[in-house]
């Protein structure tokens, strides 16, 4: 992650992409056996400038936050935050927050990671539009004790 104080991501991508011009044979045709199938997405010349900004918005915001913390508090602050995020993302969800599929949390949600990332006060479509049929089909039917036995591999 390169230190940057950019508030808004650039409208054009900063990285270069591989061209398929080198995959053409002497006849000017794409060599599928040597270079794989040709993608239509690669053939699209221009994309809307807003698309790149939306894709890299979170990364730019995180880079700005880490750079500001590094400038104010020193190198230890962003390193500590990265370590905490890594620990929280690998830890299981606490039982007090409910098991995924019980209707308390969204599937794959991690409240602690949301707090560390600053997303705890955001309301996203995933928060509102939880598919109850999908979440109940992934959970074990029955009471809380059966769910815990299944989670701890006691059954």
CSV table of N, CA and C in Angstrom, one decimal, residues 12-79:
chain,number,residue,atom,x,y,z
A,12,UNK,N,-9.5,7.3,-14.2
A,12,UNK,CA,-8.9,6.2,-15.1
A,12,UNK,C,-8.1,5.3,-14.3
A,13,UNK,N,-8.1,4.0,-14.6
A,13,UNK,CA,-7.3,3.0,-13.8
A,13,UNK,C,-5.8,3.4,-13.9
A,14,UNK,N,-5.1,3.2,-12.8
A,14,UNK,CA,-3.7,3.6,-12.8
A,14,UNK,C,-2.8,2.4,-13.2
A,15,UNK,N,-3.3,1.2,-13.3
A,15,UNK,CA,-2.5,0.1,-13.7
A,15,UNK,C,-2.7,-0.2,-15.2
A,16,UNK,N,-1.8,-0.8,-15.8
A,16,UNK,CA,-1.9,-1.1,-17.2
A,16,UNK,C,-2.4,-2.6,-17.3
A,17,UNK,N,-3.1,-2.8,-18.4
A,17,UNK,CA,-3.6,-4.2,-18.7
A,17,UNK,C,-2.9,-4.8,-19.9
A,18,UNK,N,-2.9,-6.1,-20.0
A,18,UNK,CA,-2.2,-6.8,-21.1
A,18,UNK,C,-3.1,-6.7,-22.3
A,19,UNK,N,-2.5,-6.4,-23.4
A,19,UNK,CA,-3.2,-6.3,-24.7
A,19,UNK,C,-3.1,-7.7,-25.4
A,20,UNK,N,-4.2,-7.9,-26.2
A,20,UNK,CA,-4.2,-9.2,-26.9
A,20,UNK,C,-3.6,-9.0,-28.3
A,21,UNK,N,-3.0,-7.9,-28.6
A,21,UNK,CA,-2.4,-7.6,-29.9
A,21,UNK,C,-1.2,-8.6,-30.1
A,22,UNK,N,-0.5,-9.0,-29.1
A,22,UNK,CA,0.6,-9.9,-29.2
A,22,UNK,C,0.2,-11.3,-29.4
A,23,UNK,N,-1.1,-11.6,-29.2
A,23,UNK,CA,-1.6,-13.0,-29.3
A,23,UNK,C,-2.0,-13.3,-30.7
A,24,UNK,N,-1.9,-12.4,-31.6
A,24,UNK,CA,-2.4,-12.6,-33.0
A,24,UNK,C,-1.3,-13.3,-33.8
A,25,UNK,N,-1.7,-14.2,-34.7
A,25,UNK,CA,-0.7,-15.0,-35.5
A,25,UNK,C,-0.4,-14.1,-36.7
A,26,UNK,N,0.3,-14.7,-37.7
A,26,UNK,CA,0.7,-14.0,-38.9
A,26,UNK,C,-0.5,-13.6,-39.7
A,27,UNK,N,-1.6,-14.4,-39.6
A,27,UNK,CA,-2.8,-14.1,-40.4
A,27,UNK,C,-3.7,-13.1,-39.7
A,28,UNK,N,-3.3,-12.7,-38.5
A,28,UNK,CA,-4.1,-11.6,-37.8
A,28,UNK,C,-5.2,-12.2,-36.9
A,29,UNK,N,-5.2,-13.5,-36.7
A,29,UNK,CA,-6.3,-14.2,-35.9
A,29,UNK,C,-5.7,-14.4,-34.5
A,30,UNK,N,-6.6,-14.5,-33.6
A,30,UNK,CA,-6.3,-14.8,-32.2
A,30,UNK,C,-5.9,-16.3,-32.0
A,31,UNK,N,-4.8,-16.6,-31.4
A,31,UNK,CA,-4.4,-18.0,-31.2
A,31,UNK,C,-5.0,-18.5,-29.9
A,32,UNK,N,-6.1,-19.2,-30.0
A,32,UNK,CA,-6.8,-19.6,-28.8
A,32,UNK,C,-6.1,-20.7,-28.0
A,33,UNK,N,-5.4,-21.6,-28.7
A,33,UNK,CA,-4.6,-22.6,-28.0
A,33,UNK,C,-3.5,-22.1,-27.2
A,34,UNK,N,-2.8,-21.1,-27.7
A,34,UNK,CA,-1.7,-20.5,-27.0
A,34,UNK,C,-2.0,-19.5,-25.9
A,35,UNK,N,-3.1,-18.7,-26.2
A,35,UNK,CA,-3.4,-17.6,-25.3
A,35,UNK,C,-4.8,-17.7,-24.6
A,36,UNK,N,-5.5,-18.8,-24.8
A,36,UNK,CA,-6.8,-19.0,-24.2
A,36,UNK,C,-7.9,-18.3,-25.0
A,37,UNK,N,-9.1,-18.4,-24.4
A,37,UNK,CA,-10.3,-17.7,-25.1
A,37,UNK,C,-10.2,-16.2,-25.0
A,38,UNK,N,-10.7,-15.6,-26.0
A,38,UNK,CA,-10.7,-14.1,-26.1
A,38,UNK,C,-11.9,-13.6,-25.3
A,39,UNK,N,-11.7,-12.6,-24.5
A,39,UNK,CA,-12.8,-12.1,-23.7
A,39,UNK,C,-13.4,-10.8,-24.4
A,40,UNK,N,-14.7,-10.7,-24.3
A,40,UNK,CA,-15.3,-9.5,-24.8
A,40,UNK,C,-15.0,-8.3,-24.0
A,41,UNK,N,-14.8,-8.5,-22.7
A,41,UNK,CA,-14.5,-7.4,-21.8
A,41,UNK,C,-13.2,-6.7,-22.1
A,42,UNK,N,-12.3,-7.5,-22.7
A,42,UNK,CA,-11.0,-6.9,-23.1
A,42,UNK,C,-11.2,-6.0,-24.3
A,43,UNK,N,-12.2,-6.4,-25.2
A,43,UNK,CA,-12.4,-5.6,-26.4
A,43,UNK,C,-13.1,-4.3,-26.2
A,44,UNK,N,-13.7,-4.1,-25.1
A,44,UNK,CA,-14.4,-2.8,-24.8
A,44,UNK,C,-13.3,-1.8,-24.6
A,45,UNK,N,-13.4,-0.7,-25.4
A,45,UNK,CA,-12.4,0.3,-25.4
A,45,UNK,C,-12.5,1.2,-24.2
A,46,UNK,N,-13.5,1.9,-24.0
A,46,UNK,CA,-13.7,2.9,-23.0
A,46,UNK,C,-14.7,2.5,-22.0
A,47,UNK,N,-14.5,2.8,-20.7
A,47,UNK,CA,-15.4,2.6,-19.7
A,47,UNK,C,-15.7,3.9,-19.0
A,48,UNK,N,-16.8,4.0,-18.4
A,48,UNK,CA,-17.2,5.2,-17.8
A,48,UNK,C,-16.3,5.6,-16.6
A,49,UNK,N,-15.9,6.8,-16.5
A,49,UNK,CA,-14.9,7.2,-15.5
A,49,UNK,C,-15.4,6.9,-14.0
A,50,UNK,N,-16.7,7.0,-13.9
A,50,UNK,CA,-17.2,6.7,-12.5
A,50,UNK,C,-17.1,5.3,-12.1
A,51,UNK,N,-17.0,4.3,-13.0
A,51,UNK,CA,-16.8,2.9,-12.7
A,51,UNK,C,-15.5,2.7,-12.0
A,52,UNK,N,-14.4,3.2,-12.4
A,52,UNK,CA,-13.2,3.0,-11.8
A,52,UNK,C,-13.2,3.7,-10.4
A,53,UNK,N,-13.8,4.8,-10.3
A,53,UNK,CA,-13.9,5.5,-8.9
A,53,UNK,C,-14.7,4.7,-7.9
A,54,UNK,N,-15.8,4.1,-8.4
A,54,UNK,CA,-16.6,3.3,-7.5
A,54,UNK,C,-15.8,2.0,-7.1
A,55,UNK,N,-15.1,1.4,-8.0
A,55,UNK,CA,-14.4,0.2,-7.7
A,55,UNK,C,-13.2,0.4,-6.7
A,56,UNK,N,-12.6,1.5,-6.8
A,56,UNK,CA,-11.4,1.8,-5.9
A,56,UNK,C,-11.7,2.8,-4.8
A,57,UNK,N,-13.0,3.0,-4.5
A,57,UNK,CA,-13.4,4.0,-3.5
A,57,UNK,C,-12.9,3.5,-2.1
A,58,UNK,N,-13.2,2.3,-1.7
A,58,UNK,CA,-12.9,1.8,-0.4
A,58,UNK,C,-11.4,1.7,-0.2
A,59,UNK,N,-10.7,1.3,-1.3
A,59,UNK,CA,-9.2,1.2,-1.2
A,59,UNK,C,-8.6,2.6,-1.0
A,60,UNK,N,-9.1,3.5,-1.7
A,60,UNK,CA,-8.6,4.9,-1.6
A,60,UNK,C,-8.8,5.5,-0.2
A,61,UNK,N,-10.0,5.2,0.3
A,61,UNK,CA,-10.4,5.7,1.7
A,61,UNK,C,-9.5,5.0,2.7
A,62,UNK,N,-9.3,3.7,2.6
A,62,UNK,CA,-8.4,3.0,3.5
A,62,UNK,C,-7.0,3.5,3.5
A,63,UNK,N,-6.5,3.8,2.3
A,63,UNK,CA,-5.1,4.3,2.1
A,63,UNK,C,-5.0,5.7,2.7
A,64,UNK,N,-6.0,6.5,2.5
A,64,UNK,CA,-6.0,7.8,3.2
A,64,UNK,C,-6.0,7.7,4.7
A,65,UNK,N,-6.8,6.9,5.2
A,65,UNK,CA,-6.9,6.7,6.7
A,65,UNK,C,-5.6,6.2,7.2
A,66,UNK,N,-5.0,5.2,6.6
A,66,UNK,CA,-3.7,4.7,7.1
A,66,UNK,C,-2.6,5.7,7.0
A,67,UNK,N,-2.6,6.5,5.9
A,67,UNK,CA,-1.5,7.5,5.7
A,67,UNK,C,-1.7,8.6,6.8
A,68,UNK,N,-2.9,9.0,7.1
A,68,UNK,CA,-3.1,10.0,8.1
A,68,UNK,C,-2.7,9.5,9.5
A,69,UNK,N,-3.1,8.3,9.8
A,69,UNK,CA,-2.7,7.7,11.1
A,69,UNK,C,-1.2,7.6,11.2
A,70,UNK,N,-0.5,7.2,10.1
A,70,UNK,CA,0.9,7.1,10.1
A,70,UNK,C,1.6,8.5,10.3
A,71,UNK,N,1.0,9.5,9.7
A,71,UNK,CA,1.6,10.8,9.9
A,71,UNK,C,1.4,11.4,11.3
A,72,UNK,N,0.2,11.1,11.9
A,72,UNK,CA,-0.1,11.7,13.2
A,72,UNK,C,0.5,10.9,14.3
A,73,UNK,N,0.4,9.5,14.3
A,73,UNK,CA,0.8,8.7,15.4
A,73,UNK,C,2.0,7.9,15.2
A,74,UNK,N,2.5,7.8,14.0
A,74,UNK,CA,3.7,7.0,13.7
A,74,UNK,C,3.3,5.7,13.0
A,75,UNK,N,4.3,4.9,12.7
A,75,UNK,CA,4.1,3.7,12.0
A,75,UNK,C,3.3,2.6,12.7
A,76,UNK,N,3.4,2.6,14.1
A,76,UNK,CA,2.8,1.6,14.9
A,76,UNK,C,1.2,1.6,14.7
A,77,UNK,N,0.6,2.7,14.5
A,77,UNK,CA,-0.9,2.8,14.5
A,77,UNK,C,-1.4,2.0,13.3
A,78,UNK,N,-1.0,2.3,12.0
A,78,UNK,CA,-1.6,1.5,10.9
A,78,UNK,C,-1.2,0.0,11.0
A,79,UNK,N,0.0,-0.3,11.5
A,79,UNK,CA,0.4,-1.7,11.7
A,79,UNK,C,-0.5,-2.4,12.7
